[in-house]
Amino acid sequence: MRPVCGGPRPAPGRRTRPRPQQGGSVRTVLLDDRGYVTLLKLYLARAGYSAGPLFRASINGRGGPLSYDAAHHRWQTYCAAARVEIDIHRLRHAHASELINAGVSIEAVRRRLGHASTETTQLYALLDDKVADAEIRAARRRRDRAAR
């Protein structure tokens, strides 16, 4: 993942950042959380970035795009300092599960994760038991109302 800053302006009210997908094509990721956007703006201002890769490697001062291996190494360093063992890819699973449990459609999550099919996305989506039970109860109530 190599997020970039700069490029075309998003539509009014829609904060986004384009990022390359697997295979090098670029897609836009919605940044709609005001707190996240504020932190991102602060990061960009402090780093002095106005265009190019959003997260950059600092080896030899080149400042090129941060590779997956470099991001993974940084993540492992943070986890070791926090004394936790969480694989960086678990963040992706957790995000997908959080969206599904919040009621976001599997199709929207598929697009967010950049998957070609919903079958792949369903591997990431773990529906919370409470959410599943609520959906089943709601379906039964709809069925009972329709039967009256």
PDB file of C-alpha atoms in Angstrom:
ATOM      1  CA  MET A   1       0.000   0.000   0.000  1.00  0.00           C
ATOM      2  CA  ARG A   2       1.473   3.320  -1.033  1.00  0.00           C
ATOM      3  CA  PRO A   3      -0.881   6.209  -0.239  1.00  0.00           C
ATOM      4  CA  VAL A   4      -0.026   9.425  -2.036  1.00  0.00           C
ATOM      5  CA  CYS A   5      -0.887  13.057  -1.421  1.00  0.00           C
ATOM      6  CA  GLY A   6      -1.545  15.628  -4.100  1.00  0.00           C
ATOM      7  CA  GLY A   7      -3.156  14.926  -7.448  1.00  0.00           C
ATOM      8  CA  PRO A   8      -6.732  15.741  -8.486  1.00  0.00           C
ATOM      9  CA  ARG A   9      -8.980  17.505  -6.006  1.00  0.00           C
ATOM     10  CA  PRO A  10     -11.940  15.502  -4.572  1.00  0.00           C
ATOM     11  CA  ALA A  11     -15.506  16.714  -4.932  1.00  0.00           C
ATOM     12  CA  PRO A  12     -16.579  19.279  -2.301  1.00  0.00           C
ATOM     13  CA  GLY A  13     -17.310  17.623   1.054  1.00  0.00           C
ATOM     14  CA  ARG A  14     -15.443  14.450   0.127  1.00  0.00           C
ATOM     15  CA  ARG A  15     -11.949  14.079   1.524  1.00  0.00           C
ATOM     16  CA  THR A  16      -9.998  11.372  -0.189  1.00  0.00           C
ATOM     17  CA  ARG A  17      -6.492  10.221  -0.940  1.00  0.00           C
ATOM     18  CA  PRO A  18      -5.669   8.116  -4.022  1.00  0.00           C
ATOM     19  CA  ARG A  19      -3.611   5.006  -3.406  1.00  0.00           C
ATOM     20  CA  PRO A  20      -2.253   2.268  -5.676  1.00  0.00           C
ATOM     21  CA  GLN A  21      -3.981  -1.087  -5.485  1.00  0.00           C
ATOM     22  CA  GLN A  22      -2.311  -4.408  -6.058  1.00  0.00           C
ATOM     23  CA  GLY A  23      -1.055  -4.388  -9.601  1.00  0.00           C
ATOM     24  CA  GLY A  24      -0.304  -0.655  -9.507  1.00  0.00           C
ATOM     25  CA  SER A  25      -3.720   0.792 -10.395  1.00  0.00           C
ATOM     26  CA  VAL A  26      -4.814   3.752  -8.256  1.00  0.00           C
ATOM     27  CA  ARG A  27      -8.013   3.929  -6.231  1.00  0.00           C
ATOM     28  CA  THR A  28      -9.364   6.558  -3.872  1.00  0.00           C
ATOM     29  CA  VAL A  29      -9.877   5.878  -0.176  1.00  0.00           C
ATOM     30  CA  LEU A  30     -12.520   7.924   1.628  1.00  0.00           C
ATOM     31  CA  LEU A  31     -11.255   9.902   4.615  1.00  0.00           C
ATOM     32  CA  ASP A  32     -14.478  10.957   6.307  1.00  0.00           C
ATOM     33  CA  ASP A  33     -13.483  10.984   9.972  1.00  0.00           C
ATOM     34  CA  ARG A  34     -12.761  14.593  10.982  1.00  0.00           C
ATOM     35  CA  GLY A  35     -10.309  13.537  13.676  1.00  0.00           C
ATOM     36  CA  TYR A  36      -8.380  11.375  11.220  1.00  0.00           C
ATOM     37  CA  VAL A  37      -8.343  14.151   8.622  1.00  0.00           C
ATOM     38  CA  THR A  38      -7.067  16.633  11.234  1.00  0.00           C
ATOM     39  CA  LEU A  39      -4.261  14.253  12.262  1.00  0.00           C
ATOM     40  CA  LEU A  40      -3.388  13.611   8.621  1.00  0.00           C
ATOM     41  CA  LYS A  41      -3.179  17.354   7.894  1.00  0.00           C
ATOM     42  CA  LEU A  42      -0.946  17.815  10.934  1.00  0.00           C
ATOM     43  CA  TYR A  43       1.278  14.947   9.786  1.00  0.00           C
ATOM     44  CA  LEU A  44       1.565  16.423   6.277  1.00  0.00           C
ATOM     45  CA  ALA A  45       2.366  19.897   7.614  1.00  0.00           C
ATOM     46  CA  ARG A  46       5.008  18.613  10.034  1.00  0.00           C
ATOM     47  CA  ALA A  47       6.566  16.392   7.377  1.00  0.00           C
ATOM     48  CA  GLY A  48       6.503  19.198   4.802  1.00  0.00           C
ATOM     49  CA  TYR A  49       4.729  16.999   2.247  1.00  0.00           C
ATOM     50  CA  SER A  50       2.609  18.529  -0.490  1.00  0.00           C
ATOM     51  CA  ALA A  51       2.844  15.809  -3.148  1.00  0.00           C
ATOM     52  CA  GLY A  52       4.163  12.293  -3.592  1.00  0.00           C
ATOM     53  CA  PRO A  53       4.031   9.255  -1.302  1.00  0.00           C
ATOM     54  CA  LEU A  54       2.118   9.886   1.903  1.00  0.00           C
ATOM     55  CA  PHE A  55       4.234   7.524   4.009  1.00  0.00           C
ATOM     56  CA  ARG A  56       7.897   7.603   3.062  1.00  0.00           C
ATOM     57  CA  ALA A  57      10.966   5.555   3.773  1.00  0.00           C
ATOM     58  CA  SER A  58      13.704   7.380   5.631  1.00  0.00           C
ATOM     59  CA  ILE A  59      16.632   5.112   4.727  1.00  0.00           C
ATOM     60  CA  ASN A  60      19.532   7.184   3.382  1.00  0.00           C
ATOM     61  CA  GLY A  61      17.225  10.219   3.346  1.00  0.00           C
ATOM     62  CA  ARG A  62      15.786   9.266  -0.044  1.00  0.00           C
ATOM     63  CA  GLY A  63      12.179   9.541   1.130  1.00  0.00           C
ATOM     64  CA  GLY A  64      10.707   7.165  -1.441  1.00  0.00           C
ATOM     65  CA  PRO A  65       7.449   5.264  -0.968  1.00  0.00           C
ATOM     66  CA  LEU A  66       7.323   3.143   2.183  1.00  0.00           C
ATOM     67  CA  SER A  67       7.420  -0.505   1.114  1.00  0.00           C
ATOM     68  CA  TYR A  68       5.218  -3.183   2.667  1.00  0.00           C
ATOM     69  CA  ASP A  69       8.319  -4.723   4.252  1.00  0.00           C
ATOM     70  CA  ALA A  70       9.305  -1.391   5.819  1.00  0.00           C
ATOM     71  CA  ALA A  71       5.750  -0.829   7.115  1.00  0.00           C
ATOM     72  CA  HIS A  72       5.704  -4.387   8.475  1.00  0.00           C
ATOM     73  CA  HIS A  73       9.047  -3.842  10.227  1.00  0.00           C
ATOM     74  CA  ARG A  74       7.799  -0.599  11.821  1.00  0.00           C
ATOM     75  CA  TRP A  75       4.598  -2.359  12.917  1.00  0.00           C
ATOM     76  CA  GLN A  76       6.590  -5.167  14.550  1.00  0.00           C
ATOM     77  CA  THR A  77       8.683  -2.559  16.394  1.00  0.00           C
ATOM     78  CA  TYR A  78       5.530  -0.835  17.700  1.00  0.00           C
ATOM     79  CA  CYS A  79       4.011  -4.157  18.787  1.00  0.00           C
ATOM     80  CA  ALA A  80       7.202  -5.195  20.575  1.00  0.00           C
ATOM     81  CA  ALA A  81       7.251  -1.885  22.454  1.00  0.00           C
ATOM     82  CA  ALA A  82       3.597  -2.397  23.438  1.00  0.00           C
ATOM     83  CA  ARG A  83       4.269  -6.060  24.298  1.00  0.00           C
ATOM     84  CA  VAL A  84       1.511  -7.336  22.016  1.00  0.00           C
ATOM     85  CA  GLU A  85       1.584  -9.796  19.138  1.00  0.00           C
ATOM     86  CA  ILE A  86      -0.716  -8.650  16.353  1.00  0.00           C
ATOM     87  CA  ASP A  87       0.033  -9.277  12.689  1.00  0.00           C
ATOM     88  CA  ILE A  88      -0.289  -6.114  10.599  1.00  0.00           C
ATOM     89  CA  HIS A  89      -2.735  -7.882   8.274  1.00  0.00           C
ATOM     90  CA  ARG A  90      -5.126  -8.354  11.234  1.00  0.00           C
ATOM     91  CA  LEU A  91      -5.836  -4.624  10.983  1.00  0.00           C
ATOM     92  CA  ARG A  92      -7.457  -5.284   7.616  1.00  0.00           C
ATOM     93  CA  HIS A  93      -9.572  -8.093   9.066  1.00  0.00           C
ATOM     94  CA  ALA A  94     -10.576  -5.965  12.044  1.00  0.00           C
ATOM     95  CA  HIS A  95     -11.546  -3.037   9.816  1.00  0.00           C
ATOM     96  CA  ALA A  96     -13.697  -5.236   7.568  1.00  0.00           C
ATOM     97  CA  SER A  97     -15.388  -6.840  10.580  1.00  0.00           C
ATOM     98  CA  GLU A  98     -16.018  -3.434  12.149  1.00  0.00           C
ATOM     99  CA  LEU A  99     -17.672  -2.172   8.955  1.00  0.00           C
ATOM    100  CA  ILE A 100     -19.836  -5.294   8.571  1.00  0.00           C
ATOM    101  CA  ASN A 101     -20.934  -5.125  12.216  1.00  0.00           C
ATOM    102  CA  ALA A 102     -21.824  -1.447  11.755  1.00  0.00           C
ATOM    103  CA  GLY A 103     -24.230  -2.437   8.972  1.00  0.00           C
ATOM    104  CA  VAL A 104     -22.106  -1.542   5.957  1.00  0.00           C
ATOM    105  CA  SER A 105     -22.993  -3.754   2.993  1.00  0.00           C
ATOM    106  CA  ILE A 106     -20.605  -6.505   1.932  1.00  0.00           C
ATOM    107  CA  GLU A 107     -20.406  -4.788  -1.482  1.00  0.00           C
ATOM    108  CA  ALA A 108     -19.254  -1.507   0.091  1.00  0.00           C
ATOM    109  CA  VAL A 109     -16.671  -3.386   2.181  1.00  0.00           C
ATOM    110  CA  ARG A 110     -15.526  -5.265  -0.939  1.00  0.00           C
ATOM    111  CA  ARG A 111     -14.914  -1.966  -2.704  1.00  0.00           C
ATOM    112  CA  ARG A 112     -13.160  -0.510   0.361  1.00  0.00           C
ATOM    113  CA  LEU A 113     -10.768  -3.470   0.515  1.00  0.00           C
ATOM    114  CA  GLY A 114     -10.266  -3.510  -3.260  1.00  0.00           C
ATOM    115  CA  HIS A 115     -11.429  -7.099  -3.749  1.00  0.00           C
ATOM    116  CA  ALA A 116     -12.607  -8.374  -7.120  1.00  0.00           C
ATOM    117  CA  SER A 117     -15.377 -10.486  -5.570  1.00  0.00           C
ATOM    118  CA  THR A 118     -17.510 -10.509  -2.430  1.00  0.00           C
ATOM    119  CA  GLU A 119     -16.429 -14.113  -1.781  1.00  0.00           C
ATOM    120  CA  THR A 120     -12.949 -12.844  -0.924  1.00  0.00           C
ATOM    121  CA  THR A 121     -14.382 -10.098   1.289  1.00  0.00           C
ATOM    122  CA  GLN A 122     -16.500 -12.598   3.230  1.00  0.00           C
ATOM    123  CA  LEU A 123     -13.294 -14.254   4.441  1.00  0.00           C
ATOM    124  CA  TYR A 124     -12.513 -10.990   6.246  1.00  0.00           C
ATOM    125  CA  ALA A 125     -15.954 -10.260   7.618  1.00  0.00           C
ATOM    126  CA  LEU A 126     -16.645 -11.760  11.012  1.00  0.00           C
ATOM    127  CA  LEU A 127     -20.154 -10.883  12.088  1.00  0.00           C
ATOM    128  CA  ASP A 128     -20.528 -10.372  15.835  1.00  0.00           C
ATOM    129  CA  ASP A 129     -23.016 -12.804  17.462  1.00  0.00           C
ATOM    130  CA  LYS A 130     -25.107  -9.915  18.815  1.00  0.00           C
ATOM    131  CA  VAL A 131     -25.358  -8.360  15.366  1.00  0.00           C
ATOM    132  CA  ALA A 132     -26.238 -11.716  13.776  1.00  0.00           C
ATOM    133  CA  ASP A 133     -28.910 -12.387  16.425  1.00  0.00           C
ATOM    134  CA  ALA A 134     -30.404  -8.906  15.927  1.00  0.00           C
ATOM    135  CA  GLU A 135     -30.576  -9.461  12.161  1.00  0.00           C
ATOM    136  CA  ILE A 136     -32.319 -12.809  12.622  1.00  0.00           C
ATOM    137  CA  ARG A 137     -34.843 -11.310  15.074  1.00  0.00           C
ATOM    138  CA  ALA A 138     -35.536  -8.420  12.686  1.00  0.00           C
ATOM    139  CA  ALA A 139     -36.065 -10.846   9.785  1.00  0.00           C
ATOM    140  CA  ARG A 140     -38.509 -12.883  11.883  1.00  0.00           C
ATOM    141  CA  ARG A 141     -40.426  -9.720  12.849  1.00  0.00           C
ATOM    142  CA  ARG A 142     -40.689  -8.739   9.160  1.00  0.00           C
ATOM    143  CA  ARG A 143     -41.868 -12.244   8.276  1.00  0.00           C
ATOM    144  CA  ASP A 144     -44.469 -12.215  11.072  1.00  0.00           C
ATOM    145  CA  ARG A 145     -45.785  -8.786  10.021  1.00  0.00           C
ATOM    146  CA  ALA A 146     -46.056  -9.908   6.409  1.00  0.00           C
ATOM    147  CA  ALA A 147     -47.997 -13.044   7.480  1.00  0.00           C
ATOM    148  CA  ARG A 148     -50.705 -10.978   9.275  1.00  0.00           C
TER     149      ARG A 148
END
